[in-house]
PDB file of C-alpha atoms and ligand atoms in Angstrom:
ATOM      1  CA  MET T  10     136.034  73.426  61.547  1.00 82.00           C
ATOM      2  CA  ASN T  11     136.990  72.805  65.155  1.00 93.00           C
ATOM      3  CA  PRO T  12     138.871  69.558  65.696  1.00 97.00           C
ATOM      4  CA  LEU T  13     136.986  66.642  67.225  1.00 98.00           C
ATOM      5  CA  ARG T  14     137.918  66.474  70.903  1.00 98.00           C
ATOM      6  CA  LEU T  15     138.980  63.052  72.188  1.00 98.00           C
ATOM      7  CA  ALA T  16     139.890  61.592  75.546  1.00 98.00           C
ATOM      8  CA  ILE T  17     141.777  58.311  75.873  1.00 99.00           C
ATOM      9  CA  MET T  18     141.272  56.144  78.964  1.00 98.00           C
ATOM     10  CA  ALA T  19     143.786  53.392  79.704  1.00 98.00           C
ATOM     11  CA  SER T  20     145.154  51.387  82.630  1.00 98.00           C
ATOM     12  CA  GLY T  21     148.494  50.121  81.357  1.00 98.00           C
ATOM     13  CA  ARG T  22     151.417  50.506  78.975  1.00 97.00           C
ATOM     14  CA  GLY T  23     149.483  52.533  76.419  1.00 98.00           C
ATOM     15  CA  SER T  24     150.683  51.239  73.057  1.00 98.00           C
ATOM     16  CA  ASN T  25     147.239  51.881  71.545  1.00 98.00           C
ATOM     17  CA  ALA T  26     147.152  55.320  73.140  1.00 98.00           C
ATOM     18  CA  LYS T  27     150.524  56.024  71.535  1.00 98.00           C
ATOM     19  CA  ALA T  28     149.333  54.866  68.099  1.00 98.00           C
ATOM     20  CA  LEU T  29     146.241  57.075  68.424  1.00 98.00           C
ATOM     21  CA  MET T  30     148.191  60.126  69.600  1.00 98.00           C
ATOM     22  CA  GLN T  31     150.697  59.666  66.751  1.00 98.00           C
ATOM     23  CA  TRP T  32     147.890  59.444  64.227  1.00 98.00           C
ATOM     24  CA  CYS T  33     146.025  62.443  65.631  1.00 98.00           C
ATOM     25  CA  ALA T  34     149.214  64.549  65.801  1.00 98.00           C
ATOM     26  CA  LEU T  35     149.369  64.442  61.985  1.00 97.00           C
ATOM     27  CA  ARG T  36     145.827  65.753  61.523  1.00 97.00           C
ATOM     28  CA  SER T  37     144.037  69.006  62.050  1.00 97.00           C
ATOM     29  CA  ASP T  38     140.497  67.601  62.335  1.00 97.00           C
ATOM     30  CA  VAL T  39     140.978  65.666  65.571  1.00 98.00           C
ATOM     31  CA  GLN T  40     142.807  66.216  68.833  1.00 98.00           C
ATOM     32  CA  VAL T  41     143.547  64.109  71.905  1.00 98.00           C
ATOM     33  CA  GLU T  42     142.660  66.524  74.712  1.00 98.00           C
ATOM     34  CA  CYS T  43     143.545  64.332  77.672  1.00 98.00           C
ATOM     35  CA  VAL T  44     144.559  60.869  78.838  1.00 98.00           C
ATOM     36  CA  ILE T  45     142.941  59.421  81.947  1.00 98.00           C
ATOM     37  CA  SER T  46     144.003  56.370  83.910  1.00 98.00           C
ATOM     38  CA  ASP T  47     142.718  54.553  86.967  1.00 97.00           C
ATOM     39  CA  LYS T  48     146.327  53.660  87.874  1.00 97.00           C
ATOM     40  CA  LYS T  49     148.682  56.359  89.058  1.00 96.00           C
ATOM     41  CA  ASP T  50     151.801  54.520  87.871  1.00 98.00           C
ATOM     42  CA  ALA T  51     150.431  53.518  84.441  1.00 98.00           C
ATOM     43  CA  LEU T  52     152.981  53.926  81.647  1.00 98.00           C
ATOM     44  CA  VAL T  53     150.314  55.525  79.500  1.00 98.00           C
ATOM     45  CA  LEU T  54     150.542  58.663  81.662  1.00 98.00           C
ATOM     46  CA  GLU T  55     154.219  59.100  80.728  1.00 98.00           C
ATOM     47  CA  MET T  56     153.358  58.413  77.119  1.00 97.00           C
ATOM     48  CA  ALA T  57     150.807  61.242  77.170  1.00 98.00           C
ATOM     49  CA  LYS T  58     153.378  63.661  78.541  1.00 97.00           C
ATOM     50  CA  ASN T  59     155.677  62.837  75.600  1.00 97.00           C
ATOM     51  CA  PHE T  60     152.910  64.102  73.325  1.00 98.00           C
ATOM     52  CA  ASP T  61     152.200  67.154  75.515  1.00 98.00           C
ATOM     53  CA  VAL T  62     148.762  65.766  76.271  1.00 98.00           C
ATOM     54  CA  PRO T  63     147.433  66.451  79.803  1.00 98.00           C
ATOM     55  CA  ALA T  64     147.387  63.210  81.818  1.00 98.00           C
ATOM     56  CA  TYR T  65     145.350  62.422  84.925  1.00 98.00           C
ATOM     57  CA  ALA T  66     145.193  59.484  87.325  1.00 98.00           C
ATOM     58  CA  PHE T  67     142.003  58.737  89.242  1.00 97.00           C
ATOM     59  CA  PRO T  68     142.506  55.558  91.265  1.00 95.00           C
ATOM     60  CA  VAL T  69     139.487  53.940  92.861  1.00 92.00           C
ATOM     61  CA  THR T  70     139.897  54.002  96.614  1.00 81.00           C
ATOM     62  CA  LYS T  71     137.829  51.827  98.963  1.00 72.00           C
ATOM     63  CA  ALA T  72     135.484  50.792  96.167  1.00 70.00           C
ATOM     64  CA  GLU T  73     134.339  54.394  95.643  1.00 89.00           C
ATOM     65  CA  LYS T  74     133.615  53.801  91.990  1.00 88.00           C
ATOM     66  CA  SER T  75     130.926  56.449  91.625  1.00 92.00           C
ATOM     67  CA  ALA T  76     133.123  59.129  93.240  1.00 94.00           C
ATOM     68  CA  GLN T  77     135.948  58.161  90.878  1.00 96.00           C
ATOM     69  CA  GLU T  78     133.624  58.403  87.861  1.00 97.00           C
ATOM     70  CA  GLN T  79     132.481  61.845  89.018  1.00 96.00           C
ATOM     71  CA  LEU T  80     136.098  63.042  89.057  1.00 96.00           C
ATOM     72  CA  ILE T  81     136.649  61.613  85.581  1.00 98.00           C
ATOM     73  CA  LEU T  82     133.458  63.258  84.293  1.00 98.00           C
ATOM     74  CA  LYS T  83     134.530  66.610  85.668  1.00 98.00           C
ATOM     75  CA  THR T  84     137.857  66.338  83.849  1.00 98.00           C
ATOM     76  CA  LEU T  85     136.216  65.204  80.614  1.00 98.00           C
ATOM     77  CA  LYS T  86     133.817  68.148  80.776  1.00 98.00           C
ATOM     78  CA  LYS T  87     136.681  70.548  81.471  1.00 98.00           C
ATOM     79  CA  HIS T  88     138.304  69.318  78.247  1.00 98.00           C
ATOM     80  CA  LYS T  89     134.980  69.451  76.367  1.00 98.00           C
ATOM     81  CA  THR T  90     135.418  65.809  75.395  1.00 98.00           C
ATOM     82  CA  GLN T  91     133.226  64.630  72.530  1.00 98.00           C
ATOM     83  CA  TRP T  92     134.397  61.017  72.197  1.00 98.00           C
ATOM     84  CA  ILE T  93     136.120  58.666  74.641  1.00 98.00           C
ATOM     85  CA  LEU T  94     138.443  55.954  73.368  1.00 98.00           C
ATOM     86  CA  LEU T  95     139.106  53.144  75.825  1.00 98.00           C
ATOM     87  CA  ALA T  96     142.482  51.543  75.208  1.00 98.00           C
ATOM     88  CA  GLY T  97     143.112  48.852  77.785  1.00 98.00           C
ATOM     89  CA  TYR T  98     140.968  50.531  80.458  1.00 98.00           C
ATOM     90  CA  MET T  99     140.404  47.682  82.891  1.00 96.00           C
ATOM     91  CA  ARG T 100     137.095  48.797  84.428  1.00 96.00           C
ATOM     92  CA  LEU T 101     133.480  48.747  83.353  1.00 96.00           C
ATOM     93  CA  LEU T 102     131.847  52.163  83.078  1.00 97.00           C
ATOM     94  CA  SER T 103     128.512  52.590  84.834  1.00 96.00           C
ATOM     95  CA  PRO T 104     125.266  53.344  82.949  1.00 97.00           C
ATOM     96  CA  GLU T 105     125.135  56.701  84.811  1.00 97.00           C
ATOM     97  CA  PHE T 106     128.565  57.616  83.470  1.00 98.00           C
ATOM     98  CA  LEU T 107     127.818  56.461  79.938  1.00 98.00           C
ATOM     99  CA  ARG T 108     124.565  58.441  79.837  1.00 98.00           C
ATOM    100  CA  HIS T 109     126.631  61.634  79.647  1.00 98.00           C
ATOM    101  CA  PHE T 110     128.009  60.486  76.283  1.00 98.00           C
ATOM    102  CA  TYR T 111     124.818  59.160  74.728  1.00 98.00           C
ATOM    103  CA  ASP T 112     124.306  60.370  71.172  1.00 98.00           C
ATOM    104  CA  ASP T 113     120.631  60.573  70.204  1.00 97.00           C
ATOM    105  CA  GLU T 114     121.361  60.465  66.495  1.00 96.00           C
ATOM    106  CA  LEU T 115     123.718  57.498  66.625  1.00 96.00           C
ATOM    107  CA  LYS T 116     121.680  55.805  69.344  1.00 97.00           C
ATOM    108  CA  GLN T 117     125.022  54.804  70.841  1.00 98.00           C
ATOM    109  CA  ASN T 118     127.364  56.137  73.475  1.00 98.00           C
ATOM    110  CA  ARG T 119     130.208  58.178  72.033  1.00 98.00           C
ATOM    111  CA  VAL T 120     132.604  55.757  73.722  1.00 98.00           C
ATOM    112  CA  LEU T 121     134.672  53.142  71.870  1.00 98.00           C
ATOM    113  CA  ASN T 122     136.775  50.219  73.058  1.00 98.00           C
ATOM    114  CA  ILE T 123     139.336  48.019  71.350  1.00 98.00           C
ATOM    115  CA  HIS T 124     139.235  44.316  72.173  1.00 98.00           C
ATOM    116  CA  PRO T 125     141.727  41.674  71.053  1.00 98.00           C
ATOM    117  CA  SER T 126     139.354  39.037  69.668  1.00 98.00           C
ATOM    118  CA  LEU T 127     136.715  38.601  67.025  1.00 98.00           C
ATOM    119  CA  LEU T 128     133.805  39.510  69.287  1.00 98.00           C
ATOM    120  CA  PRO T 129     131.369  38.087  70.270  1.00 98.00           C
ATOM    121  CA  LEU T 130     133.980  35.348  70.714  1.00 98.00           C
ATOM    122  CA  PHE T 131     136.197  35.647  73.797  1.00 98.00           C
ATOM    123  CA  PRO T 132     135.037  38.760  75.652  1.00 98.00           C
ATOM    124  CA  GLY T 133     136.790  39.672  78.909  1.00 97.00           C
ATOM    125  CA  LEU T 134     140.355  39.045  80.011  1.00 97.00           C
ATOM    126  CA  ASP T 135     143.148  37.204  78.188  1.00 98.00           C
ATOM    127  CA  ALA T 136     141.397  37.231  74.840  1.00 98.00           C
ATOM    128  CA  TYR T 137     144.603  36.601  72.842  1.00 98.00           C
ATOM    129  CA  GLU T 138     145.364  33.540  74.973  1.00 98.00           C
ATOM    130  CA  GLN T 139     141.814  32.277  74.670  1.00 98.00           C
ATOM    131  CA  SER T 140     141.762  32.724  70.877  1.00 98.00           C
ATOM    132  CA  PHE T 141     145.206  31.175  70.515  1.00 98.00           C
ATOM    133  CA  LYS T 142     144.326  28.084  72.545  1.00 98.00           C
ATOM    134  CA  SER T 143     140.904  27.622  70.938  1.00 98.00           C
ATOM    135  CA  GLU T 144     139.955  25.487  67.964  1.00 97.00           C
ATOM    136  CA  GLU T 145     139.299  28.637  65.900  1.00 97.00           C
ATOM    137  CA  LYS T 146     141.561  29.086  62.861  1.00 97.00           C
ATOM    138  CA  GLN T 147     141.812  32.783  63.513  1.00 98.00           C
ATOM    139  CA  GLY T 148     141.772  35.377  66.226  1.00 98.00           C
ATOM    140  CA  GLY T 149     141.090  39.019  65.551  1.00 98.00           C
ATOM    141  CA  VAL T 150     140.620  42.545  66.776  1.00 98.00           C
ATOM    142  CA  THR T 151     137.358  44.452  67.291  1.00 98.00           C
ATOM    143  CA  VAL T 152     136.534  48.106  67.876  1.00 98.00           C
ATOM    144  CA  HIS T 153     133.063  48.436  69.388  1.00 98.00           C
ATOM    145  CA  PHE T 154     130.764  50.972  70.988  1.00 98.00           C
ATOM    146  CA  VAL T 155     130.768  50.715  74.755  1.00 98.00           C
ATOM    147  CA  ASP T 156     127.744  49.861  76.841  1.00 97.00           C
ATOM    148  CA  SER T 157     127.751  48.880  80.494  1.00 94.00           C
ATOM    149  CA  GLY T 158     128.408  45.183  79.742  1.00 96.00           C
ATOM    150  CA  MET T 159     131.745  43.436  79.313  1.00 96.00           C
ATOM    151  CA  ASP T 160     132.702  43.896  75.625  1.00 97.00           C
ATOM    152  CA  THR T 161     129.047  43.637  74.604  1.00 97.00           C
ATOM    153  CA  GLY T 162     128.451  46.907  72.699  1.00 98.00           C
ATOM    154  CA  LYS T 163     127.673  47.160  68.983  1.00 98.00           C
ATOM    155  CA  ILE T 164     130.624  46.263  66.759  1.00 98.00           C
ATOM    156  CA  MET T 165     131.969  49.128  64.666  1.00 98.00           C
ATOM    157  CA  ILE T 166     134.852  47.471  62.854  1.00 98.00           C
ATOM    158  CA  GLN T 167     136.735  44.193  63.148  1.00 98.00           C
ATOM    159  CA  GLN T 168     139.498  42.321  61.402  1.00 98.00           C
ATOM    160  CA  SER T 169     140.609  38.730  61.635  1.00 98.00           C
ATOM    161  CA  LEU T 170     144.076  37.564  62.601  1.00 98.00           C
ATOM    162  CA  PRO T 171     144.655  34.151  60.991  1.00 98.00           C
ATOM    163  CA  LYS T 172     146.834  31.832  63.057  1.00 98.00           C
ATOM    164  CA  GLN T 173     150.191  30.955  61.506  1.00 98.00           C
ATOM    165  CA  ALA T 174     151.648  27.447  61.636  1.00 96.00           C
ATOM    166  CA  GLY T 175     154.177  27.035  64.421  1.00 96.00           C
ATOM    167  CA  GLU T 176     153.926  30.536  65.862  1.00 98.00           C
ATOM    168  CA  SER T 177     154.099  31.117  69.621  1.00 98.00           C
ATOM    169  CA  LEU T 178     151.504  32.919  71.697  1.00 98.00           C
ATOM    170  CA  ALA T 179     153.968  35.820  72.015  1.00 98.00           C
ATOM    171  CA  ASP T 180     154.213  36.075  68.189  1.00 98.00           C
ATOM    172  CA  PHE T 181     150.443  35.900  67.834  1.00 98.00           C
ATOM    173  CA  LYS T 182     150.000  38.671  70.421  1.00 98.00           C
ATOM    174  CA  GLN T 183     152.635  40.823  68.737  1.00 98.00           C
ATOM    175  CA  ARG T 184     150.938  40.531  65.346  1.00 98.00           C
ATOM    176  CA  GLY T 185     147.619  41.253  67.036  1.00 98.00           C
ATOM    177  CA  LEU T 186     148.919  44.384  68.699  1.00 98.00           C
ATOM    178  CA  SER T 187     150.230  45.716  65.368  1.00 98.00           C
ATOM    179  CA  LEU T 188     146.783  45.086  63.912  1.00 98.00           C
ATOM    180  CA  GLU T 189     145.201  46.969  66.853  1.00 98.00           C
ATOM    181  CA  HIS T 190     147.412  49.973  66.155  1.00 98.00           C
ATOM    182  CA  GLN T 191     146.088  50.091  62.579  1.00 98.00           C
ATOM    183  CA  LEU T 192     142.466  49.313  63.347  1.00 98.00           C
ATOM    184  CA  TYR T 193     141.821  51.928  66.051  1.00 98.00           C
ATOM    185  CA  PRO T 194     142.783  54.837  63.745  1.00 98.00           C
ATOM    186  CA  GLN T 195     140.541  53.294  61.064  1.00 98.00           C
ATOM    187  CA  ALA T 196     137.643  53.444  63.517  1.00 98.00           C
ATOM    188  CA  LEU T 197     138.460  57.067  64.189  1.00 98.00           C
ATOM    189  CA  GLU T 198     138.488  57.760  60.469  1.00 97.00           C
ATOM    190  CA  LYS T 199     134.946  56.363  60.298  1.00 97.00           C
ATOM    191  CA  ILE T 200     133.846  58.824  62.977  1.00 97.00           C
ATOM    192  CA  LEU T 201     135.529  61.733  61.233  1.00 97.00           C
ATOM    193  CA  THR T 202     133.988  60.890  57.862  1.00 94.00           C
ATOM    194  CA  ARG T 203     130.641  60.131  59.522  1.00 88.00           C
ATOM    195  CA  SER T 204     130.532  56.713  57.919  1.00 85.00           C
ATOM    196  CA  LEU T 205     129.088  54.957  60.945  1.00 82.00           C
TER     197      LEU T 205
HETATM  198  C1  LIG Z 330     145.156  45.719  74.119  1.00 78.58           C
HETATM  199  O1  LIG Z 330     145.413  44.400  73.720  1.00 78.58           O
HETATM  200  C2  LIG Z 330     143.686  46.041  73.967  1.00 78.58           C
HETATM  201  O2  LIG Z 330     143.084  45.397  72.887  1.00 78.58           O
HETATM  202  C3  LIG Z 330     143.124  45.538  75.266  1.00 78.58           C
HETATM  203  O3  LIG Z 330     144.099  45.886  76.233  1.00 78.58           O
HETATM  204  C4  LIG Z 330     145.376  45.932  75.609  1.00 78.58           C
HETATM  205  C5  LIG Z 330     145.973  47.281  75.904  1.00 78.58           C
HETATM  206  O4  LIG Z 330     147.289  47.374  75.421  1.00 78.58           O
HETATM  207  N1  LIG Z 330     141.816  46.098  75.531  1.00 78.58           N
HETATM  208  P1  LIG Z 330     148.044  48.768  75.365  1.00 78.58           P
HETATM  209  O5  LIG Z 330     148.058  49.320  76.786  1.00 78.58           O
HETATM  210  O6  LIG Z 330     147.305  49.668  74.429  1.00 78.58           O
HETATM  211  O7  LIG Z 330     149.427  48.436  74.883  1.00 78.58           O
END
């Protein structure tokens, strides 16, 4: 069987990208074919090179979002990408872009995102901070299908992150990030075993 072909899209330091590339490197049924960023100095691009994964930067210039998405699509097609994993990609993808990854059987786009809260609570930016400062007893992490809204797609898998007495926001975030690094591979496992 040919390995499932993945692309990771990220804007920043790439700790989730690293966890995914480490996990995939140990398997023969899945391969990270490329890493794409909208920031040319994103650390994730260096990270990809450490794993010998081709890395590309497509910044958006003068609000030319559709031209940028066309360049990304061309690269994804070149790599015969089957699934996209967003890992801290700080832009919304347009419906036109997502249409290229629509799966008729799943009735979902073959695009996932990881978000650091128990969605639907706290979509958008600074979700760890928002969870931490809220009255909720727990935060969490969610992997969801991507639609053109902000963290609104169907939830695939999520896990709670109970708050601990006396911990700082930095501690809470650190525990959350470790949970993210476990949960994203679990989502991938669900795809590979077709248990969606
Ligand atoms: C993570 O917290 C992820 O949940 C959110 O953006 C952050 C990316 O972190 N969407 P990293 O670049 O993977 O370290």
